[in-house]
PDB file of C-alpha atoms in Angstrom:
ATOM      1  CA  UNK A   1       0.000   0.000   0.000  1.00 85.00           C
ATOM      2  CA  UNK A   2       1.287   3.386  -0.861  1.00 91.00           C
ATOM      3  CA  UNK A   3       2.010   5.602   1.844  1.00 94.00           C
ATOM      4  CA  UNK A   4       2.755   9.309   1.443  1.00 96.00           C
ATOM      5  CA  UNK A   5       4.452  11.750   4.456  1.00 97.00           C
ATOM      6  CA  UNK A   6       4.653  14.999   4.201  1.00 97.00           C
ATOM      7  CA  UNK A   7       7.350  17.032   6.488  1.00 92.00           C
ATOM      8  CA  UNK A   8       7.060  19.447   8.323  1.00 92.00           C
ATOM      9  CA  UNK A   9       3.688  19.411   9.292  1.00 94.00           C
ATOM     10  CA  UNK A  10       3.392  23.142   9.408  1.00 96.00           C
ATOM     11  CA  UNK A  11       5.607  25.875   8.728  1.00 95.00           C
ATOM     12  CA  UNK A  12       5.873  29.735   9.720  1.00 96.00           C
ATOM     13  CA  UNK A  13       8.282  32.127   7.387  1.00 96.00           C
ATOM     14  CA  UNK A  14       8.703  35.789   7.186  1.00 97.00           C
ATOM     15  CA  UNK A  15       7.238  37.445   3.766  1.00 97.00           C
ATOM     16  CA  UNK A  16       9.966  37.086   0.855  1.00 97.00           C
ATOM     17  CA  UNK A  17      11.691  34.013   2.368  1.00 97.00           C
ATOM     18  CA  UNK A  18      11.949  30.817  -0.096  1.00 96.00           C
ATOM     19  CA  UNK A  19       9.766  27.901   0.630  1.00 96.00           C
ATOM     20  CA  UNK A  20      10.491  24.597   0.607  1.00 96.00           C
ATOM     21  CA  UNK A  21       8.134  21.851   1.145  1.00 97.00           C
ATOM     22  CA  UNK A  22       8.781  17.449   1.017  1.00 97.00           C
ATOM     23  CA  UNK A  23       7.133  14.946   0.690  1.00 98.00           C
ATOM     24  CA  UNK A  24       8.172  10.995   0.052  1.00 98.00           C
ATOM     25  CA  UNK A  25       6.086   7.922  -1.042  1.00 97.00           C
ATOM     26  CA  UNK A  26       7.034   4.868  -0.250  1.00 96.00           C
ATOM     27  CA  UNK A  27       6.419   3.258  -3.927  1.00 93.00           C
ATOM     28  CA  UNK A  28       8.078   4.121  -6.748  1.00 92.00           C
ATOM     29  CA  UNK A  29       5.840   2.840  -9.308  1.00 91.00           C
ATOM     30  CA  UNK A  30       3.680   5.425  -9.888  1.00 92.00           C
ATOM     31  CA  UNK A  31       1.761   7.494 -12.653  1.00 91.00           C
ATOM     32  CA  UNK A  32       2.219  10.874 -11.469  1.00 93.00           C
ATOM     33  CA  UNK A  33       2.128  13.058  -8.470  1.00 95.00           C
ATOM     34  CA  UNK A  34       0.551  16.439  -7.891  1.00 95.00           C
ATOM     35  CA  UNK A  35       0.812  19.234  -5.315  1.00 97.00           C
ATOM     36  CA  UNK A  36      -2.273  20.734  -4.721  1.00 96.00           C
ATOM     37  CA  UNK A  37      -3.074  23.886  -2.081  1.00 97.00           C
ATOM     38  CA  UNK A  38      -6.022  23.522   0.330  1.00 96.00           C
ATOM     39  CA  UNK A  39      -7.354  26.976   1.631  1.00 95.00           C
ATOM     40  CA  UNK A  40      -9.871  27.164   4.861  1.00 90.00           C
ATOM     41  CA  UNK A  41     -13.386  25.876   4.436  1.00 86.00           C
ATOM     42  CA  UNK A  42     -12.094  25.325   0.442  1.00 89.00           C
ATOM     43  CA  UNK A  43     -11.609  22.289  -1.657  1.00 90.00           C
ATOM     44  CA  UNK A  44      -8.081  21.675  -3.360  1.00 93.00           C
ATOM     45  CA  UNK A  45      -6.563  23.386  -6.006  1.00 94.00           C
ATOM     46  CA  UNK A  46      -3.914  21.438  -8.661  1.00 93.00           C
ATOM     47  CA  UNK A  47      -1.178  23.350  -8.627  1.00 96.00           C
ATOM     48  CA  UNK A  48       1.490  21.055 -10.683  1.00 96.00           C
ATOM     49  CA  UNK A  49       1.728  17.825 -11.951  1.00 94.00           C
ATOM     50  CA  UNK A  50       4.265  15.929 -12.699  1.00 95.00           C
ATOM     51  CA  UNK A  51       4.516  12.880 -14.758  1.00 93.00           C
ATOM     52  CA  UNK A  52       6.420   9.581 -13.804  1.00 92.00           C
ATOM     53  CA  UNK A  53       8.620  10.326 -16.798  1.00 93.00           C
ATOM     54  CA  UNK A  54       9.311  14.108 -15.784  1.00 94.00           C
ATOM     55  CA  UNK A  55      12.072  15.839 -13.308  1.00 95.00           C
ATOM     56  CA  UNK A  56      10.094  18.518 -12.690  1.00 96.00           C
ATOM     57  CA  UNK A  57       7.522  20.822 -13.518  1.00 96.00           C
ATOM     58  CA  UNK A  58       7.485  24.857 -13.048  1.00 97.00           C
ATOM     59  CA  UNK A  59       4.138  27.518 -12.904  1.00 96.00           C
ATOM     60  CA  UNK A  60       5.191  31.248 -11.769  1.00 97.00           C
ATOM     61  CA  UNK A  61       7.078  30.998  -8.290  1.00 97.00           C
ATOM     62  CA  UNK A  62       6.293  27.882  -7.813  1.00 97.00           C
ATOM     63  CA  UNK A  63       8.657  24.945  -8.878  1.00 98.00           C
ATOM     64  CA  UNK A  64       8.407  20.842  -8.189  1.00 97.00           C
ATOM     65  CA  UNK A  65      10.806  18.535  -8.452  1.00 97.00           C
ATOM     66  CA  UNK A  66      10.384  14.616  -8.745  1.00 97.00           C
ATOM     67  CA  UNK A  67      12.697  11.576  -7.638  1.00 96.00           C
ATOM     68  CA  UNK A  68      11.229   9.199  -8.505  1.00 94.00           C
ATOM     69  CA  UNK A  69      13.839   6.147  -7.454  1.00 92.00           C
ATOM     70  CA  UNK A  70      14.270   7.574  -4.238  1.00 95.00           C
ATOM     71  CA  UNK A  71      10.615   8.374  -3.409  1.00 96.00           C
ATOM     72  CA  UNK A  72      10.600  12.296  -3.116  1.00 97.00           C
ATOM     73  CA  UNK A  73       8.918  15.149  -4.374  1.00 98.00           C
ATOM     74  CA  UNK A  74      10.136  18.693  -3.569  1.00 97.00           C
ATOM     75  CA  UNK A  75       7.878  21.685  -3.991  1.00 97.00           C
ATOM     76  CA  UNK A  76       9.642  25.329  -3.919  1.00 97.00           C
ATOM     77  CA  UNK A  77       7.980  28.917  -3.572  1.00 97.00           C
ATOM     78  CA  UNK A  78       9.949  31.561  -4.673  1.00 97.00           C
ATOM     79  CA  UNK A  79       9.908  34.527  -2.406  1.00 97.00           C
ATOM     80  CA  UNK A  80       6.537  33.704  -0.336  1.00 97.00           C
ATOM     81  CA  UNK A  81       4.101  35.813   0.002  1.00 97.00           C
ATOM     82  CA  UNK A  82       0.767  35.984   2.833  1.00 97.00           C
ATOM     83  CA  UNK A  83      -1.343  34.953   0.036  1.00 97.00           C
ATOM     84  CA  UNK A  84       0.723  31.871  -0.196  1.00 97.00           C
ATOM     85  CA  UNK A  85      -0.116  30.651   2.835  1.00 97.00           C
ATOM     86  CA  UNK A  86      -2.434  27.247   2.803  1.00 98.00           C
ATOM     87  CA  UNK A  87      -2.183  24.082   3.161  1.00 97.00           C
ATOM     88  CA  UNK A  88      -0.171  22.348   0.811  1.00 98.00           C
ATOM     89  CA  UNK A  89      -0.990  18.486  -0.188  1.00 97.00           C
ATOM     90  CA  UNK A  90       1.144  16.056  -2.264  1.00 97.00           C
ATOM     91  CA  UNK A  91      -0.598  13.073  -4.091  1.00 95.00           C
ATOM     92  CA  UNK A  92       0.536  10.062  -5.934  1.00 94.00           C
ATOM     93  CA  UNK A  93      -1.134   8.027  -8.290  1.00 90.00           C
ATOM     94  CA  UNK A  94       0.026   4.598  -8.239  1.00 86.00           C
ATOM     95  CA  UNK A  95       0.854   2.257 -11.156  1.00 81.00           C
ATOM     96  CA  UNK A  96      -2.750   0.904  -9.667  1.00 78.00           C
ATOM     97  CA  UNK A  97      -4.369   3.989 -10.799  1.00 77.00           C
ATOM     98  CA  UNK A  98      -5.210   4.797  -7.309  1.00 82.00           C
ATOM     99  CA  UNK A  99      -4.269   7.938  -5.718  1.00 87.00           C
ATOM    100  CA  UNK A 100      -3.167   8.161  -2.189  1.00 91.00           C
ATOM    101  CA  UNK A 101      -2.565  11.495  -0.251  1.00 94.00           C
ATOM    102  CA  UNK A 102      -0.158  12.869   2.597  1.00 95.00           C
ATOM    103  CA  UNK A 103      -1.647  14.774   5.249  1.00 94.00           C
ATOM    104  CA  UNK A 104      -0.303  17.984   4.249  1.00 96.00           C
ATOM    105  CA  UNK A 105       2.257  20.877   5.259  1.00 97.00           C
ATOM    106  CA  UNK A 106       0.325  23.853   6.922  1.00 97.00           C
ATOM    107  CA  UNK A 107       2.243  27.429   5.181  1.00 98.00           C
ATOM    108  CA  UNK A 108       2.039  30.430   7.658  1.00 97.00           C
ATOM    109  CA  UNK A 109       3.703  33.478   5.628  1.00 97.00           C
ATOM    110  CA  UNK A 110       3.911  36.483   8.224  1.00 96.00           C
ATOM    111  CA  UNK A 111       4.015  39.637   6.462  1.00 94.00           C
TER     112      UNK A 111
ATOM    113  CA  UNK B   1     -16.482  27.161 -16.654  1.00 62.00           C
ATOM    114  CA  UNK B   2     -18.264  27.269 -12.958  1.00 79.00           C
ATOM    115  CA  UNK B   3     -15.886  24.321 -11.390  1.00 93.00           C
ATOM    116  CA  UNK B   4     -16.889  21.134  -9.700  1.00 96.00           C
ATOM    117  CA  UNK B   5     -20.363  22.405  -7.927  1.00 97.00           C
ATOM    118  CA  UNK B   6     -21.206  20.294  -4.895  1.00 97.00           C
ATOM    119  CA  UNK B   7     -24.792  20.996  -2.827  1.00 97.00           C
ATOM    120  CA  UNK B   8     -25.194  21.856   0.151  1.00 97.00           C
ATOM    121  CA  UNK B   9     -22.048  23.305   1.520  1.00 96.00           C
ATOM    122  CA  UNK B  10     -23.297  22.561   5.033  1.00 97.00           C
ATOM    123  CA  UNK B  11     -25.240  19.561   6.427  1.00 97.00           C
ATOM    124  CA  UNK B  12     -26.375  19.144   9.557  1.00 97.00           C
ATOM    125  CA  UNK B  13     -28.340  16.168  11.298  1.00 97.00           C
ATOM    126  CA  UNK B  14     -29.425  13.867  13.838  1.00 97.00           C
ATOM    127  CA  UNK B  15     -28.381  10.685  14.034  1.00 97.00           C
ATOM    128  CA  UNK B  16     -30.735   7.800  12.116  1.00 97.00           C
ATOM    129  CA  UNK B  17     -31.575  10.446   9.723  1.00 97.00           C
ATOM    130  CA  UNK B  18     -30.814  10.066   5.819  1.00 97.00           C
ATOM    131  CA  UNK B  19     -28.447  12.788   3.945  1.00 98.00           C
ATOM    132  CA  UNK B  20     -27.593  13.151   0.489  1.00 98.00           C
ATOM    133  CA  UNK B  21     -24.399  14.959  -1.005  1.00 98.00           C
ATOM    134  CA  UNK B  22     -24.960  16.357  -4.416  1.00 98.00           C
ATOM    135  CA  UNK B  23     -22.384  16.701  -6.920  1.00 98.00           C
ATOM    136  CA  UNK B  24     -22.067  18.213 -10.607  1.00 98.00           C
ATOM    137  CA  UNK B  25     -18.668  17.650 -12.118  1.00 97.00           C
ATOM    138  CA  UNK B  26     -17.357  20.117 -14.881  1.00 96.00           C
ATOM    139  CA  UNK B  27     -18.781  19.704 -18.329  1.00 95.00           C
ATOM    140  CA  UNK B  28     -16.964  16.812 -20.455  1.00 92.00           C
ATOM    141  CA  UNK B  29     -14.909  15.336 -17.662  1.00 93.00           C
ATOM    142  CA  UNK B  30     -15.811  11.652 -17.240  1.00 91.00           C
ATOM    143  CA  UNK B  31     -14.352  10.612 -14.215  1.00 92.00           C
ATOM    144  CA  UNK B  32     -15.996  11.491 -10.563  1.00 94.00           C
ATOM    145  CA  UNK B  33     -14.920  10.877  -7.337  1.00 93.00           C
ATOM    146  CA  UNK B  34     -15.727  11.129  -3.895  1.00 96.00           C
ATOM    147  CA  UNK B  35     -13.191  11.986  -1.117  1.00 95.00           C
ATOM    148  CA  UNK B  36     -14.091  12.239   3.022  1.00 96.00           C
ATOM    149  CA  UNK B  37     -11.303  14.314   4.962  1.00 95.00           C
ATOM    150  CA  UNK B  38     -11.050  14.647   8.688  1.00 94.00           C
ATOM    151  CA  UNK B  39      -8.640  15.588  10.743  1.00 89.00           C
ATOM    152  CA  UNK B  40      -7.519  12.218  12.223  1.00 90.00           C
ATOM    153  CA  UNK B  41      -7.513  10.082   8.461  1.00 90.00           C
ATOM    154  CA  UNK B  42      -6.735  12.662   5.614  1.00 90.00           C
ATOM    155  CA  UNK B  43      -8.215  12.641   2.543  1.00 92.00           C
ATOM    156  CA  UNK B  44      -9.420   8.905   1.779  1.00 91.00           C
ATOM    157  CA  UNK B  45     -11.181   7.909  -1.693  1.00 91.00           C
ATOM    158  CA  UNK B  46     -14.187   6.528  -1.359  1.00 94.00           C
ATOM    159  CA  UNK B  47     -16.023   5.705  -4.835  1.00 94.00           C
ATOM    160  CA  UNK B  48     -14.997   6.677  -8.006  1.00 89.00           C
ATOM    161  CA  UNK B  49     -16.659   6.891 -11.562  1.00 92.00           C
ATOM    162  CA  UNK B  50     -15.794   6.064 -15.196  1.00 90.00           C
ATOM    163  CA  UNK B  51     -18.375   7.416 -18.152  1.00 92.00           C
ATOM    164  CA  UNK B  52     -20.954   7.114 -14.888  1.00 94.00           C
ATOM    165  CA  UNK B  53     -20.162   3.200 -13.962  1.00 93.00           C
ATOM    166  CA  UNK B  54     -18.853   2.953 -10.691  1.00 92.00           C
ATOM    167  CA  UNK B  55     -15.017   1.533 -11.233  1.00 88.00           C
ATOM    168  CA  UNK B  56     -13.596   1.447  -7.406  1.00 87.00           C
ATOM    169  CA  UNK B  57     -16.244   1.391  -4.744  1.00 90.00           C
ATOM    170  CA  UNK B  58     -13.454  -0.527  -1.899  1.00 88.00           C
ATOM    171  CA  UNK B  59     -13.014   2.950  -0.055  1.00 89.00           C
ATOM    172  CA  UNK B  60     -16.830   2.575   0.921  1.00 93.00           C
ATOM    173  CA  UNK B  61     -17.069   2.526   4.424  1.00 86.00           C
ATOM    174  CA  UNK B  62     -19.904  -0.046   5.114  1.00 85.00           C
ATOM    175  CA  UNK B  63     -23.723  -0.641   3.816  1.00 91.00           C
ATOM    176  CA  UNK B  64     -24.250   2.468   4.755  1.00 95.00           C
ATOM    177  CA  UNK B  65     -22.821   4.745   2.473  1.00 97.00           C
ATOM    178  CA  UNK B  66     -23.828   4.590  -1.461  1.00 97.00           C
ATOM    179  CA  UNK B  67     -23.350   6.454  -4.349  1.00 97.00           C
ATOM    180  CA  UNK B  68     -25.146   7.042  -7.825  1.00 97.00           C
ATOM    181  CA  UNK B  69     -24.138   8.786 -11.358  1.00 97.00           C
ATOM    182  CA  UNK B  70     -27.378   8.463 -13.384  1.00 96.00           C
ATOM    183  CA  UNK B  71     -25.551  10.959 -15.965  1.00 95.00           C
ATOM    184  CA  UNK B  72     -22.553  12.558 -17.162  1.00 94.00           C
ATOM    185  CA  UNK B  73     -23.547  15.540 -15.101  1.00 95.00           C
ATOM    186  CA  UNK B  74     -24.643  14.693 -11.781  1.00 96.00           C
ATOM    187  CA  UNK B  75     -23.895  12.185  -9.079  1.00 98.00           C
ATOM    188  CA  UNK B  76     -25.353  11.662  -5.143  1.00 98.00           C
ATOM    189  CA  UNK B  77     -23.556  10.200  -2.141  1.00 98.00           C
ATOM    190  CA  UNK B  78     -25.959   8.982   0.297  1.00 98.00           C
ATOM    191  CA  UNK B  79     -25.818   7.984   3.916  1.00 97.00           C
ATOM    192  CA  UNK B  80     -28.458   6.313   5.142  1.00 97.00           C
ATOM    193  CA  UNK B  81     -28.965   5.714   8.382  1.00 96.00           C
ATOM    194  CA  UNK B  82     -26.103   8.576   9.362  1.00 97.00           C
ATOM    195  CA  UNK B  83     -24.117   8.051  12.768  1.00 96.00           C
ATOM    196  CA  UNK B  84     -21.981  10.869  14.683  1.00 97.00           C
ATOM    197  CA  UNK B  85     -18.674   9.088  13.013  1.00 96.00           C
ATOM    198  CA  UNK B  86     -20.064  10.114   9.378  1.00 97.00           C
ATOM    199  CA  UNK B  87     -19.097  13.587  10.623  1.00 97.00           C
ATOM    200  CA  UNK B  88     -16.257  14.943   7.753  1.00 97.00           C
ATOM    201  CA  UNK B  89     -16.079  17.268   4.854  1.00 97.00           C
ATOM    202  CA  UNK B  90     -17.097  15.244   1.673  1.00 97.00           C
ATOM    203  CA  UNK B  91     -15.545  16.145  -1.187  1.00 96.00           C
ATOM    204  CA  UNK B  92     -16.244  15.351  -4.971  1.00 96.00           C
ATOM    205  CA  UNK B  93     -14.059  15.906  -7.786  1.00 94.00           C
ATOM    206  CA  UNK B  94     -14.157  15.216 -11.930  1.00 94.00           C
ATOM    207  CA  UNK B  95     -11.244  14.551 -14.262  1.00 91.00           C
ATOM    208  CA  UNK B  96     -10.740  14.091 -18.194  1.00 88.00           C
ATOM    209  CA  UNK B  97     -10.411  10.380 -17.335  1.00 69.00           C
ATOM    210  CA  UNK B  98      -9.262   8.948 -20.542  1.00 60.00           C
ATOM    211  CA  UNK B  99      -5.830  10.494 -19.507  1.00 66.00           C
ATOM    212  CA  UNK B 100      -4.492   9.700 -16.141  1.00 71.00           C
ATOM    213  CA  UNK B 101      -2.190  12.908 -16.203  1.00 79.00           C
ATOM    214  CA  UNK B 102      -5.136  15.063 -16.365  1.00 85.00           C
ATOM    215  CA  UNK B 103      -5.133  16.741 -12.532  1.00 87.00           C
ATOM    216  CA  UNK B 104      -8.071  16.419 -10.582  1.00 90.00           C
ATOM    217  CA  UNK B 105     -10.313  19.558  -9.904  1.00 93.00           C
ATOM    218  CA  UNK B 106     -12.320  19.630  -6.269  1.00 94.00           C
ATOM    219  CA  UNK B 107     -15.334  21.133  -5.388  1.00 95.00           C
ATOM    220  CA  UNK B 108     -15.773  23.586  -2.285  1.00 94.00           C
ATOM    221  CA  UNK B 109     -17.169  20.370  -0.092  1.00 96.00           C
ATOM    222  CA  UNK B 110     -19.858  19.751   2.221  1.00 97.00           C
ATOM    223  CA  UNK B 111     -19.382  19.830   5.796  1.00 97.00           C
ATOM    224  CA  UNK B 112     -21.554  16.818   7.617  1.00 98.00           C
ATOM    225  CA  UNK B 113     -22.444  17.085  11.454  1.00 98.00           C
ATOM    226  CA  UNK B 114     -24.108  14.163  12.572  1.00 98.00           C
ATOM    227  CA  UNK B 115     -25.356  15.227  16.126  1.00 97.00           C
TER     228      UNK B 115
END
């Protein structure tokens, strides 16, 4: 069964500060994985996806990075800003086509 | 395009009673499914849907729980009879399905409270 962690758990920055944000799976045969933000009382929003056969994929500020062999995902937010701050989930789809979820990474930007 | 629209955002009930979770997926995706979050188990799959036939229903808690898509635009989750532990935000979401790199867009929820 595929299990996906996400650390830290939550995170507090200062405004302008880089973000950096993990998470590992522990099965490497998988379709894809996608970073999505959750805000308050919201549903999730994709943010990037990356395929099994990609490194990484890039939107605005925001950059993720795939190892695939290893089991990690990397996402990065270039200087953060209080609108950036969410939650921030990682999923995986699975060779199985099913997708499993980490908990998430709570983003506090402080202006 | 208006998103994933899910009905209503807020639910709340006594136990015993029956609910039922709307969802309309965005025009010409073909694959649906329904998520339950809570604080203590994430975001866990429940059913999903394929051109409306139900293709995974193993994330179904019990008897309990069941879900229709009589057509490519709408789908119901029901609960019937509802207990305290059905208490969650239920989420549905649509894809393009044919292509499993298509990401998945989420509706706004709705929050159960089984009293």
């Amino acid at each position: 069964k595929q299990e996906v962690t996400q650390i830290p758990a939550a995170l507090s920055v200062p405004e302008g500060e880089n973000l950096v944000l993990n998470c590992s799976f522990t099965d490497s045969a998988i379709y894809n994985l996608q970073w999505f933000r959750q805000d308050p009382g919201k549903g999730l929003t994709s943010l990037l996806l990356i395929q099994s056969s990609q490194r990484e994929q890039t939107s605005g500020r925001l950059n993720a990075s795939l190892d695939k062999s290893s089991g990690r995902s990397t996402l990065y937010i270039a200087a953060s800003q209080p609108g950036d701050s969410a939650t921030y989930l990682c999923a995986v789809l699975s060779n199985d086509y099913k997708l499993s979820f980490g908990a998430g990474t709570t983003v506090t930007v402080r202006a | 395009d208006a998103g994933v629209i899910q009905s209503p955002r807020h639910e709340v009930t006594e136990m015993g009673q029956e609910v039922t979770l709307r969802c309309k997926p965005i025009s010409g995706h073909n694959s649906l499914f329904w998520y339950r979050q809570t604080m203590m188990r994430g975001l866990e799959l429940l059913i999903y849907f394929n051109n409306n036939v139900p293709i995974d229903d193993s994330g179904m808690p019990e008897d309990r729980f069941s879900a229709k898509m009589p057509n490519a635009s709408f789908s119901t989750l029901k609960i019937q009879p509802s207990e305290p532990r059905d208490s969650a935000v239920y989420f549905c979401a649509s894809s393009l399905g044919a292509d499993y790199n298509s990401p998945l867009h989420f509706g706004n929820g709705t929050r159960l409270t089984v009293t």
